[in-house]
XYZ file of C-alpha atoms in Angstrom:
545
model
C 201.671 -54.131 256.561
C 204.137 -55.737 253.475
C 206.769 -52.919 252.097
C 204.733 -53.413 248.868
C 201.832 -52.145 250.521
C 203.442 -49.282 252.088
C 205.554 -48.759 248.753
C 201.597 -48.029 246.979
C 200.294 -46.120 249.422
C 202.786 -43.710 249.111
C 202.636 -43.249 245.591
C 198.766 -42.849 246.455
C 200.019 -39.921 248.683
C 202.357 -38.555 246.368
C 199.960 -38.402 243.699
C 197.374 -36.564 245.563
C 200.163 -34.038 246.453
C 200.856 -33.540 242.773
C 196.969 -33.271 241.981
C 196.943 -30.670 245.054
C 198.925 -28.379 243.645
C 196.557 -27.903 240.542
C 194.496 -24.332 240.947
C 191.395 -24.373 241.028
C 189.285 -21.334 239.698
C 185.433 -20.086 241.446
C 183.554 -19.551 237.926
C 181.417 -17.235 239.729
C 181.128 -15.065 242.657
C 178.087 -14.879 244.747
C 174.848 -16.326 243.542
C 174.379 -17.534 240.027
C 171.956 -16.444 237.942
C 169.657 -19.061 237.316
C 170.630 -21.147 240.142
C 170.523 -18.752 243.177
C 169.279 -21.074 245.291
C 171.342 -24.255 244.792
C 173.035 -24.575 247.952
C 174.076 -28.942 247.983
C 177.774 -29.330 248.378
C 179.687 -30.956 244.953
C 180.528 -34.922 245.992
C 182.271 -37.582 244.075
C 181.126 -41.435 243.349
C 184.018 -44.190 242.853
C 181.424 -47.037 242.614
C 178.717 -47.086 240.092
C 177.819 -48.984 236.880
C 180.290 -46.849 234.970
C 183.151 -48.113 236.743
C 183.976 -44.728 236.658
C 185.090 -41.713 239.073
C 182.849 -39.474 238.838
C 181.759 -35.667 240.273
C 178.100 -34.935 240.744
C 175.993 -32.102 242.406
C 177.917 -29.692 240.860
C 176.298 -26.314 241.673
C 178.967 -24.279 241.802
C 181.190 -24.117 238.241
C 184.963 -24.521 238.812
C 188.315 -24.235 236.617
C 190.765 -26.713 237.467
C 194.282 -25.876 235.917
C 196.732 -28.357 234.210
C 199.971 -25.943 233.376
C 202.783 -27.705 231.137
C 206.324 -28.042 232.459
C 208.445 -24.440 232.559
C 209.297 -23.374 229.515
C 206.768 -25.607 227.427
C 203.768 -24.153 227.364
C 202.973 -22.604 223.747
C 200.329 -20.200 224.945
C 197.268 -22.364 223.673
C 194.378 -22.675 226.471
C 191.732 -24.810 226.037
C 188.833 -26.228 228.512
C 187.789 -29.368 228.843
C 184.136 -30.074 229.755
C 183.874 -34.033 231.002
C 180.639 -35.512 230.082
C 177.838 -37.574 232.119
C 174.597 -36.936 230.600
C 174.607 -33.595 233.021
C 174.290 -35.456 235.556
C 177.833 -36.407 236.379
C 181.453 -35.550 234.692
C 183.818 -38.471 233.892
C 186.072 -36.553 235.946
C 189.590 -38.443 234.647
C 188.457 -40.172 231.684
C 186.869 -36.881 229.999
C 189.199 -34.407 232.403
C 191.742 -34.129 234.065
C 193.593 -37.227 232.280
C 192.970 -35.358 228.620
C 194.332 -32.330 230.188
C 197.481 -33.984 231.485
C 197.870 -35.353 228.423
C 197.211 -32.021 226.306
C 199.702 -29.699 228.808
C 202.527 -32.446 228.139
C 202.324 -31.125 224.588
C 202.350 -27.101 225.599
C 198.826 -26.680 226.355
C 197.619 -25.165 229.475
C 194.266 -26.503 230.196
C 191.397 -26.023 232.602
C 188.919 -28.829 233.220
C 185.327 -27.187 233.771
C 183.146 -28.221 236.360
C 179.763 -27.212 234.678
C 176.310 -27.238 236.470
C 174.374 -30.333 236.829
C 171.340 -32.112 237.864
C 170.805 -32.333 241.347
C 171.076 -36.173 242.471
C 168.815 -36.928 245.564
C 171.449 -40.079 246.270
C 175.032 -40.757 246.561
C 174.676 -42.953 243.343
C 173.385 -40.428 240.345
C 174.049 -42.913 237.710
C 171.370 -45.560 238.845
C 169.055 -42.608 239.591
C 169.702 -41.545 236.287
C 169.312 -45.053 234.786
C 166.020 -45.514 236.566
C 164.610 -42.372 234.470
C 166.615 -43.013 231.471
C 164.524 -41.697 227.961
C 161.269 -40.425 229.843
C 159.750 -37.218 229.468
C 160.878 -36.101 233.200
C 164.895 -37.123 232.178
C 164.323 -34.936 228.796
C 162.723 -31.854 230.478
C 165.766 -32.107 233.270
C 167.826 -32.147 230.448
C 166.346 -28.883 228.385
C 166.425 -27.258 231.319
C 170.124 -27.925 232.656
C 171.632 -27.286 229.264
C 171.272 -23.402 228.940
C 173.133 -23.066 232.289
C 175.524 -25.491 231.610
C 176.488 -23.747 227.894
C 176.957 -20.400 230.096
C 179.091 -21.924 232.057
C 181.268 -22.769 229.726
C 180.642 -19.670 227.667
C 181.902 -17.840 231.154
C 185.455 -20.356 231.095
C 186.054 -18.886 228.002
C 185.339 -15.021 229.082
C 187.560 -15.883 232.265
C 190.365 -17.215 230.416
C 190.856 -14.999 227.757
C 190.450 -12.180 230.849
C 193.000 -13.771 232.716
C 195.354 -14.824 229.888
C 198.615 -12.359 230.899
C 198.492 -13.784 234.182
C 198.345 -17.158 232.798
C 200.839 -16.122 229.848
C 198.589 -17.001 227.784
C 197.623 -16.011 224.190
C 194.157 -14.912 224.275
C 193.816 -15.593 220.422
C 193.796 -19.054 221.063
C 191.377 -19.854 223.864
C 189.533 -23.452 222.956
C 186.875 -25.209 224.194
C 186.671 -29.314 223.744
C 183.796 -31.630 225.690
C 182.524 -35.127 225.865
C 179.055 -36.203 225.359
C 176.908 -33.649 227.528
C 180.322 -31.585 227.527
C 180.275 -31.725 223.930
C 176.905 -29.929 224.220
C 178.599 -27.410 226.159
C 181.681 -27.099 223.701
C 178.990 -26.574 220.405
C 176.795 -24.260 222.145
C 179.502 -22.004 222.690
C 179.526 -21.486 218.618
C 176.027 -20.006 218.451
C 176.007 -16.703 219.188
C 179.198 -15.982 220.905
C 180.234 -12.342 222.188
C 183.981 -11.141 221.537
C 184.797 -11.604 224.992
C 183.274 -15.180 225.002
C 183.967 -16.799 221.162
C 186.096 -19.684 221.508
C 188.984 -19.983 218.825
C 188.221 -23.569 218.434
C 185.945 -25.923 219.594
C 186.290 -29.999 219.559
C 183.008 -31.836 220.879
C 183.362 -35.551 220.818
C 180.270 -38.086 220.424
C 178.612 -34.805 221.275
C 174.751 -34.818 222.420
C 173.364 -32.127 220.147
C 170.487 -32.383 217.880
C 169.349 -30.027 215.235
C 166.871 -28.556 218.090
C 170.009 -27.215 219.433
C 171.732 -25.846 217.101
C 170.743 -22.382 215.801
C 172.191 -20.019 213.009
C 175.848 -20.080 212.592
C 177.656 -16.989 212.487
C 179.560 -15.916 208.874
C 182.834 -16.351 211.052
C 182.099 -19.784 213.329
C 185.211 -20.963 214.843
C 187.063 -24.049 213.574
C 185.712 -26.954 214.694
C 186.963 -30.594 214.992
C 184.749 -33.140 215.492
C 184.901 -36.905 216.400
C 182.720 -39.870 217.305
C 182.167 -43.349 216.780
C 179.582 -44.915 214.000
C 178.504 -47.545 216.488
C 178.242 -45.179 219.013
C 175.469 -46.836 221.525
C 173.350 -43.750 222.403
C 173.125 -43.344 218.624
C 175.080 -39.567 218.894
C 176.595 -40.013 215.413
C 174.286 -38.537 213.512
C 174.332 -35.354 215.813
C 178.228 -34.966 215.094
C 177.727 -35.744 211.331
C 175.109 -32.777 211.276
C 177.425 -30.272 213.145
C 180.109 -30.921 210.512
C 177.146 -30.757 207.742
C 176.741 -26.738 209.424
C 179.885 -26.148 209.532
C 180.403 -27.221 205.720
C 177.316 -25.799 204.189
C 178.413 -22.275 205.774
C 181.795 -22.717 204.360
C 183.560 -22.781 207.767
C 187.075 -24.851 208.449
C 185.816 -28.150 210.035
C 187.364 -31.372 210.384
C 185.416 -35.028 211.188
C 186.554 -38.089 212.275
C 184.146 -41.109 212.332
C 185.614 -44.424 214.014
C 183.819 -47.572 212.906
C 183.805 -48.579 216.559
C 184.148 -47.303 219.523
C 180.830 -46.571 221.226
C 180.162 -43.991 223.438
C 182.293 -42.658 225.859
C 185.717 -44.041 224.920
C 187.570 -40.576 226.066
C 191.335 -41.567 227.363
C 190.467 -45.633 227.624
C 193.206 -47.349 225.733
C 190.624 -49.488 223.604
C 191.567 -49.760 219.855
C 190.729 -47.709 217.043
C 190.032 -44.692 219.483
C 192.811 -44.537 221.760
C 194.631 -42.463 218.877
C 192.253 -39.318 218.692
C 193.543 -37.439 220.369
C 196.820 -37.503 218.495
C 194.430 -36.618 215.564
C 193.378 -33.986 217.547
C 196.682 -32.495 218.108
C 197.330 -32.468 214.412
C 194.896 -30.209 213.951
C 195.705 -28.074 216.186
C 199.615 -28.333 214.454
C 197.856 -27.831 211.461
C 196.229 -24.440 212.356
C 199.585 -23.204 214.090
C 198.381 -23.672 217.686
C 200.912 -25.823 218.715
C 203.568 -23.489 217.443
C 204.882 -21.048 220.525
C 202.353 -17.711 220.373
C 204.070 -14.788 219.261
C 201.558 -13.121 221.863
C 203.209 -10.317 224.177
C 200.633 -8.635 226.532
C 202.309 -5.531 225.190
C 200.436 -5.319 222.043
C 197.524 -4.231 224.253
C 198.688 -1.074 224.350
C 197.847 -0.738 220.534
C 194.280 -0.653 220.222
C 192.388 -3.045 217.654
C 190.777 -1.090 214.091
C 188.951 -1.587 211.225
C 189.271 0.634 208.166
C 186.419 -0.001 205.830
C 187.895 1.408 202.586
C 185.620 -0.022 200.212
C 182.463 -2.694 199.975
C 184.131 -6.191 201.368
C 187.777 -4.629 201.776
C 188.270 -3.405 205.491
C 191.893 -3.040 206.554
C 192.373 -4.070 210.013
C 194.674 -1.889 212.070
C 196.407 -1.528 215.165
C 197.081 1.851 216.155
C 199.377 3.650 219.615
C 198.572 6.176 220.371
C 201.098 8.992 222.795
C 200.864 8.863 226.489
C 198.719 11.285 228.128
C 197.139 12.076 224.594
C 196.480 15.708 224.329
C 194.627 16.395 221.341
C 195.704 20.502 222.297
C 198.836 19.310 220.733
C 200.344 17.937 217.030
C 202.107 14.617 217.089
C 203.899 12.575 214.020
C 202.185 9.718 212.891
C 204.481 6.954 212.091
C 202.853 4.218 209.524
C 204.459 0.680 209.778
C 204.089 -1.810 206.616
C 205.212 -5.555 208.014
C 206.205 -8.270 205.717
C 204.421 -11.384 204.144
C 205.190 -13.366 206.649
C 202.545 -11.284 208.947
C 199.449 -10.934 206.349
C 195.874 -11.917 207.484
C 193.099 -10.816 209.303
C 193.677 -11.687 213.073
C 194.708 -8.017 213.419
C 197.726 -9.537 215.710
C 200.651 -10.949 213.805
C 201.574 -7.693 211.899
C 203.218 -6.508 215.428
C 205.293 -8.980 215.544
C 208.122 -7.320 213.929
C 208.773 -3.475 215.177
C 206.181 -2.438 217.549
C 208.041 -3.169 220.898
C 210.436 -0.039 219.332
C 207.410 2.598 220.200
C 206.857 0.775 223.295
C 210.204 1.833 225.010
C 210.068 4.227 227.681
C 212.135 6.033 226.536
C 210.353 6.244 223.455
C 207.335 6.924 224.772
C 208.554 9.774 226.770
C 210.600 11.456 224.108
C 209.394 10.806 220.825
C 205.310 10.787 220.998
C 204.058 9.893 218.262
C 200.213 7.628 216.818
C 201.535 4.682 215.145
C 199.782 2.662 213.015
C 200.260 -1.231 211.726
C 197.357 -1.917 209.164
C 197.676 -5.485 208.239
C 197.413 -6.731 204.592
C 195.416 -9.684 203.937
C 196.816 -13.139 203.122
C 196.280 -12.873 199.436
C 197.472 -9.309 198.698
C 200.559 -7.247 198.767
C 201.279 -4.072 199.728
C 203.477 -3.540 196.314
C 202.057 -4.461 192.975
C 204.526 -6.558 192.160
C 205.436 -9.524 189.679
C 208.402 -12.068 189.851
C 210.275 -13.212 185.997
C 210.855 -16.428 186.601
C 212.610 -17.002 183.339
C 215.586 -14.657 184.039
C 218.549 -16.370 186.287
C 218.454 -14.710 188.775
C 214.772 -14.041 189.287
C 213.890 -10.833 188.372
C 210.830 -8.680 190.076
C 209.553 -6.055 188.751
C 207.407 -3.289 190.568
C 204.413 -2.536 188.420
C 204.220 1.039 189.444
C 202.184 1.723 185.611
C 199.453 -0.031 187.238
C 197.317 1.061 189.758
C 197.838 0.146 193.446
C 197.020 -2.859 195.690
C 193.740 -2.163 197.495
C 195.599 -2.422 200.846
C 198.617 0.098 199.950
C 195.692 2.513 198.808
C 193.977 1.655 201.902
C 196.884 2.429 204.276
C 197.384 5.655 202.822
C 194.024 6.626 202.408
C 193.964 5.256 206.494
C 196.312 7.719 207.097
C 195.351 10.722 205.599
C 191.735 9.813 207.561
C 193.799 10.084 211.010
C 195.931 13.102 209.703
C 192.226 14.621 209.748
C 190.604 13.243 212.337
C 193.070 13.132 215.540
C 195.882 15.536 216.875
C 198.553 14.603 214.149
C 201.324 17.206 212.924
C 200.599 17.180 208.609
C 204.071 18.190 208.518
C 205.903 14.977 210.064
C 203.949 11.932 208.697
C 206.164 8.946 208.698
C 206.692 5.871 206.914
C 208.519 2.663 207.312
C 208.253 -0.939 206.263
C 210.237 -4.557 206.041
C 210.538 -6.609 203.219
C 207.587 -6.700 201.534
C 206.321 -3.619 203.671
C 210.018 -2.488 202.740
C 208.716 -2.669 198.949
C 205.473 -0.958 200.101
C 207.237 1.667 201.694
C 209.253 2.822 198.394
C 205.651 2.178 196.118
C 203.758 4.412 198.724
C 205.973 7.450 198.670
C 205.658 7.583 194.699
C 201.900 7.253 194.684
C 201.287 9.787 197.489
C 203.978 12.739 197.141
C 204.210 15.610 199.828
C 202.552 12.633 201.818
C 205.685 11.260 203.989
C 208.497 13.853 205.098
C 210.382 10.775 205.770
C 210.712 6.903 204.841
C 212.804 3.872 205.944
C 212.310 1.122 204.158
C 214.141 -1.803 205.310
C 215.297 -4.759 202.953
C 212.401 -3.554 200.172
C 212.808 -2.067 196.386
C 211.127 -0.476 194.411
C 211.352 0.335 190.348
C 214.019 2.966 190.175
C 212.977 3.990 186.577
C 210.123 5.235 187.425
C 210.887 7.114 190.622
C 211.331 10.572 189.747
C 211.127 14.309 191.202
C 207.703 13.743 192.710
C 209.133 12.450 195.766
C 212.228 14.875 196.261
C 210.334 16.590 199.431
C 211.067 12.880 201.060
C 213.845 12.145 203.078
C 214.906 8.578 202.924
C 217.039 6.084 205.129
C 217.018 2.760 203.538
C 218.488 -0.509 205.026
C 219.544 -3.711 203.661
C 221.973 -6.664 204.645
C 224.159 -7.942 202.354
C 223.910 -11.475 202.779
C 220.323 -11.425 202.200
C 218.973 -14.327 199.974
C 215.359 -13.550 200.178
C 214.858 -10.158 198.534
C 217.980 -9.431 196.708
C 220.531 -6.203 198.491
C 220.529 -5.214 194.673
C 216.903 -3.728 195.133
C 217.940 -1.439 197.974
C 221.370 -0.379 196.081
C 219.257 0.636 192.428
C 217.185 2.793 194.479
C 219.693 4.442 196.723
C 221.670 5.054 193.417
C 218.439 6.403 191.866
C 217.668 8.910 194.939
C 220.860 10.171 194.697
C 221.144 10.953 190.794
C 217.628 12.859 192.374
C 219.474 14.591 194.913
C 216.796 13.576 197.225
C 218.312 13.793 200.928
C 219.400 9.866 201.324
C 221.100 7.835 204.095
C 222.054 3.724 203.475
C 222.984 1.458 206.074
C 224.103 -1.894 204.720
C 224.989 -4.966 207.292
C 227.458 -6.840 206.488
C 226.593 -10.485 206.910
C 222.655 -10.040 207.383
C 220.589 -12.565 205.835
C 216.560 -11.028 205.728
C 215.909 -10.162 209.050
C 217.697 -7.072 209.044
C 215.086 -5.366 210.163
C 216.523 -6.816 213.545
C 219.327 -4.502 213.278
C 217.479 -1.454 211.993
C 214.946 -1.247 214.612
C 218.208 -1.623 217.008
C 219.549 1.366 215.322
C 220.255 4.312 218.586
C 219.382 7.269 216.245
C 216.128 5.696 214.319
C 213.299 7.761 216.231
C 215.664 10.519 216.016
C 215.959 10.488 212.400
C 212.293 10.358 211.337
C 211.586 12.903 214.059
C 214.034 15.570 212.361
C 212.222 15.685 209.173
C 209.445 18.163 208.349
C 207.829 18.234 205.297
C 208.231 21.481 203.217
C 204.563 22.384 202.440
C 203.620 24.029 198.915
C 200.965 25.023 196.950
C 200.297 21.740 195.386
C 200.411 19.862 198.758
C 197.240 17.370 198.680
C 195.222 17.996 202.377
């Protein structure tokens, strides 16, 4: 044997060793519905007309997981479903070579072994050739694809389940397939549970006619969508009518259409498709999922809310409650505004900033308290606000004349709902907020007084002129940094200066050097529980209930 020779088969060795050391994931346990009795053993086919290796008799569904490098990953998952006319899975074309690809990037990825068509031979692409287009290969076909789109319905369940012991972010579970995977991949974005939506879905040169596809739900997930014109089973059109759904229903879609290509291009290096899946990973740069998650498996602890305050505005919320909850006793609430950095509706990013403080145990054990983060949508504000563009420097000025932002009424009106409804002390209702939250903070204790008995605002303002004796049974401890070039320290001094010409109990904390974020140093602060949780509010007879 040459040195060459032994030199290869070596590498051979060592790159079955690598591939070892990827787990792999039972879908299921015990029987399957819908295929309790399959009992042939999964096999794989080097030689056939594909010039492909492949996987066939696949009857019981597998995971197969591609991690990225220590410190790389980004907390995006998504599963890849190979294609083969469900029949067979272009294991590395369609697989385990995308997913390699994708984890090198941050992604952690699990190829999905999907149910398939029993093969009576060792060869299941010339038995599938010799039935190609007949009524008996169609009915196979109908009949296979249900099982096979729960299948990869489950992946998704099992990942998101899973995702702290993947350190994963289970916001961003996607699903991407090839041909008969791309069935898979659409059919997971027809009626979809919470536990089993996908994020984001990517078939390519997808089989899925119009037959398949049923209504699509107001909130679809994004889908990106690619094939070739001259593809040679004439799937095209099918991918062209997905993105026609997706368009018509007003959902974020994205299609790309290579002149050429054919079908079932996947990783091959051919020209003009060997660069979609760089195309691909724009999108998913585009849509933030490339960024590192902000996830922390902590957040769990604060339980996910909806507030419907009026017809089409419903504030989501996340909201703590004490350990051991004992509604035989009163706790503060504590209401946290975040900043604009934070707005939308994933009910997520709003804890980004704060919410680890209430976590602590030491915290937890001696300053109970229900906290709440509502999160304001990406085109509001929590202060009604206006920037004068015109005056050097900018001027803002808080429009406190006019009435409120729907989601600043919709916090407070959240609160006073709790106050009601759970085990929460009237007296020692809380409020907080940074930056823009810091502005919300200062605009919520003027439209709601006897509300708060105390409020930090952090790096906010407010309009100074306006603030008057209303608010006098609030205590305040306000916080900016003087270096701070996004919202002027100027803010925080007027209304410090106007709280005290009040006489309205007033601390200020100023960091020298701090840019924005000084909410960093303010959450930090040893004595901030123990500050809110000395304040009571002095009740009277005009006190709103």
């Amino acid at each position: 044997m040459t040195k060459i020779a032994v030199f290869f088969i070596f590498l051979l060795g060592l790159n079955n060793s690598i591939f070892s050391q990827n787990q792999v994931i039972p879908l299921y346990n015990g029987a399957i519905k819908g295929s309790e009795n399959w009992n042939w053993e999964e096999a794989e086919n080097n030689k056939n007309d594909w010039g492909l290796r492949i996987v066939y008799n696949v009857a019981k569904p597998t995971l197969t997981v591609f991690k990225p490098e220590e410190g790389k990953a980004n907390g995006t998952s998504i599963i890849i479903a190979p294609g083969g006319a469900f029949r067979a899975l272009s294991i590395d074309n369609e697989g385990y070579d995308v997913a390699k690809w994708l984890a090198k990037k941050g992604i952690t990825c699990f190829v999905l072994k999907y149910r398939l068509i029993k093969s009576n031979t060792t060869d299941p692409v010339t038995e599938m050739n010799a039935i190609w287009g007949s009524e008996k290969f169609n009915q196979q076909n109908m009949e296979l694809i249900p099982l096979a789109i729960e299948d990869g319905r489950n992946a998704i369940a099992y990942v998101r389940e899973h995702a702290d012991e993947f350190k994963l972010d289970p916001n961003r579970v996607g699903i991407m397939g090839f041909s008969a995977g791309g069935t898979v991949t659409a059919g997971t974005a027809y009626g979809y549970s919470e536990a089993n939506k996908p994020n984001f879905i990517a078939p390519v040169y997808a089989f899925f006619p119009k037959a398949l596809q049923g209504k699509l739900d107001a909130k679809a997930p994004p889908a990106f969508i690619i094939a070739a014109s001259d593809d040679n089973l004439d799937l095209a059109s099918h991918s062209v009518d997905l993105y026609s759904q997706w368009l018509a229903n007003k959902q974020q879609a994205e299609l790309h259409l290579y002149a050429k290509g054919g079908h079932g291009f996947g990783m091959s290096a051919q020209k003009p498709t060997n660069t979609w899946i760089e195309r691909f990973t724009d999108w998913l740069e585009m849509n933030n999922w490339m960024s590192k998650s902000n996830y922390n498996p902590a957040y769990k602890a604060y339980e996910k809310k909806s507030f419907a305050f009026a017809p089409d505005k419903n504030l989501p919320y996340r909201i703590l409650y004490p350990e051991n909850y004992d509604r035989n006793k009163k706790y503060p609430l504590i209401l946290v505004l975040h900043g604009g950095g934070e707005r939308g509706d994933d009910n997520e990013k709003q804890l980004i900033h704060g919410s680890k403080l209430f976590l602590t145990p030491a915290n937890r054990t001696n300053y109970p308290a229900i906290v709440v983060f509502p999160q304001c949508p990406s085109n509001s504000y929590w202060a009604n606000s206006t920037i004068d563009r015109t005056k050097n420097p900018i001027e803002r000025i808080f429009n406190y004349n006019d009435t409120s932002t729907w989601p600043l009424a919709a916090s407070a009106a959240l609160v006073k709902k709790i106050a009601d409804e759970e085990s929460v002390d009237k007296g020692r209702i809380y409020i907080t907020g940074l930056s823009m939250g810091g502005m919300g903070t200062f605009e919520a204790v003027y439209r709601n007084p006897n509300l708060f008995a105390a409020a930090a605002p952090i790096c906010g303002g407010g309009n100074d002129s306006l603030y008057n004796n209303s608010i006098k049974n609030t205590a305040f401890r306000v916080f900016h940094g003087d270096a701070d070039v996004v919202v002027n320290v100027d803010l925080s001094r007027k209304m410090v200066a106007r709280l005290k010409e009040l006489k309205v109990p007033v601390e200020y904390i100023e960091y020298r050097g701090v840019n924005h974020n000084s909410w960093d140093n303010a959450f930090a602060e040893p004595t901030f529980m123990s500050w809110l949780f000395q304040h009571q509010m002095i009740a009277d007879k005009k006190r709103k209930k």
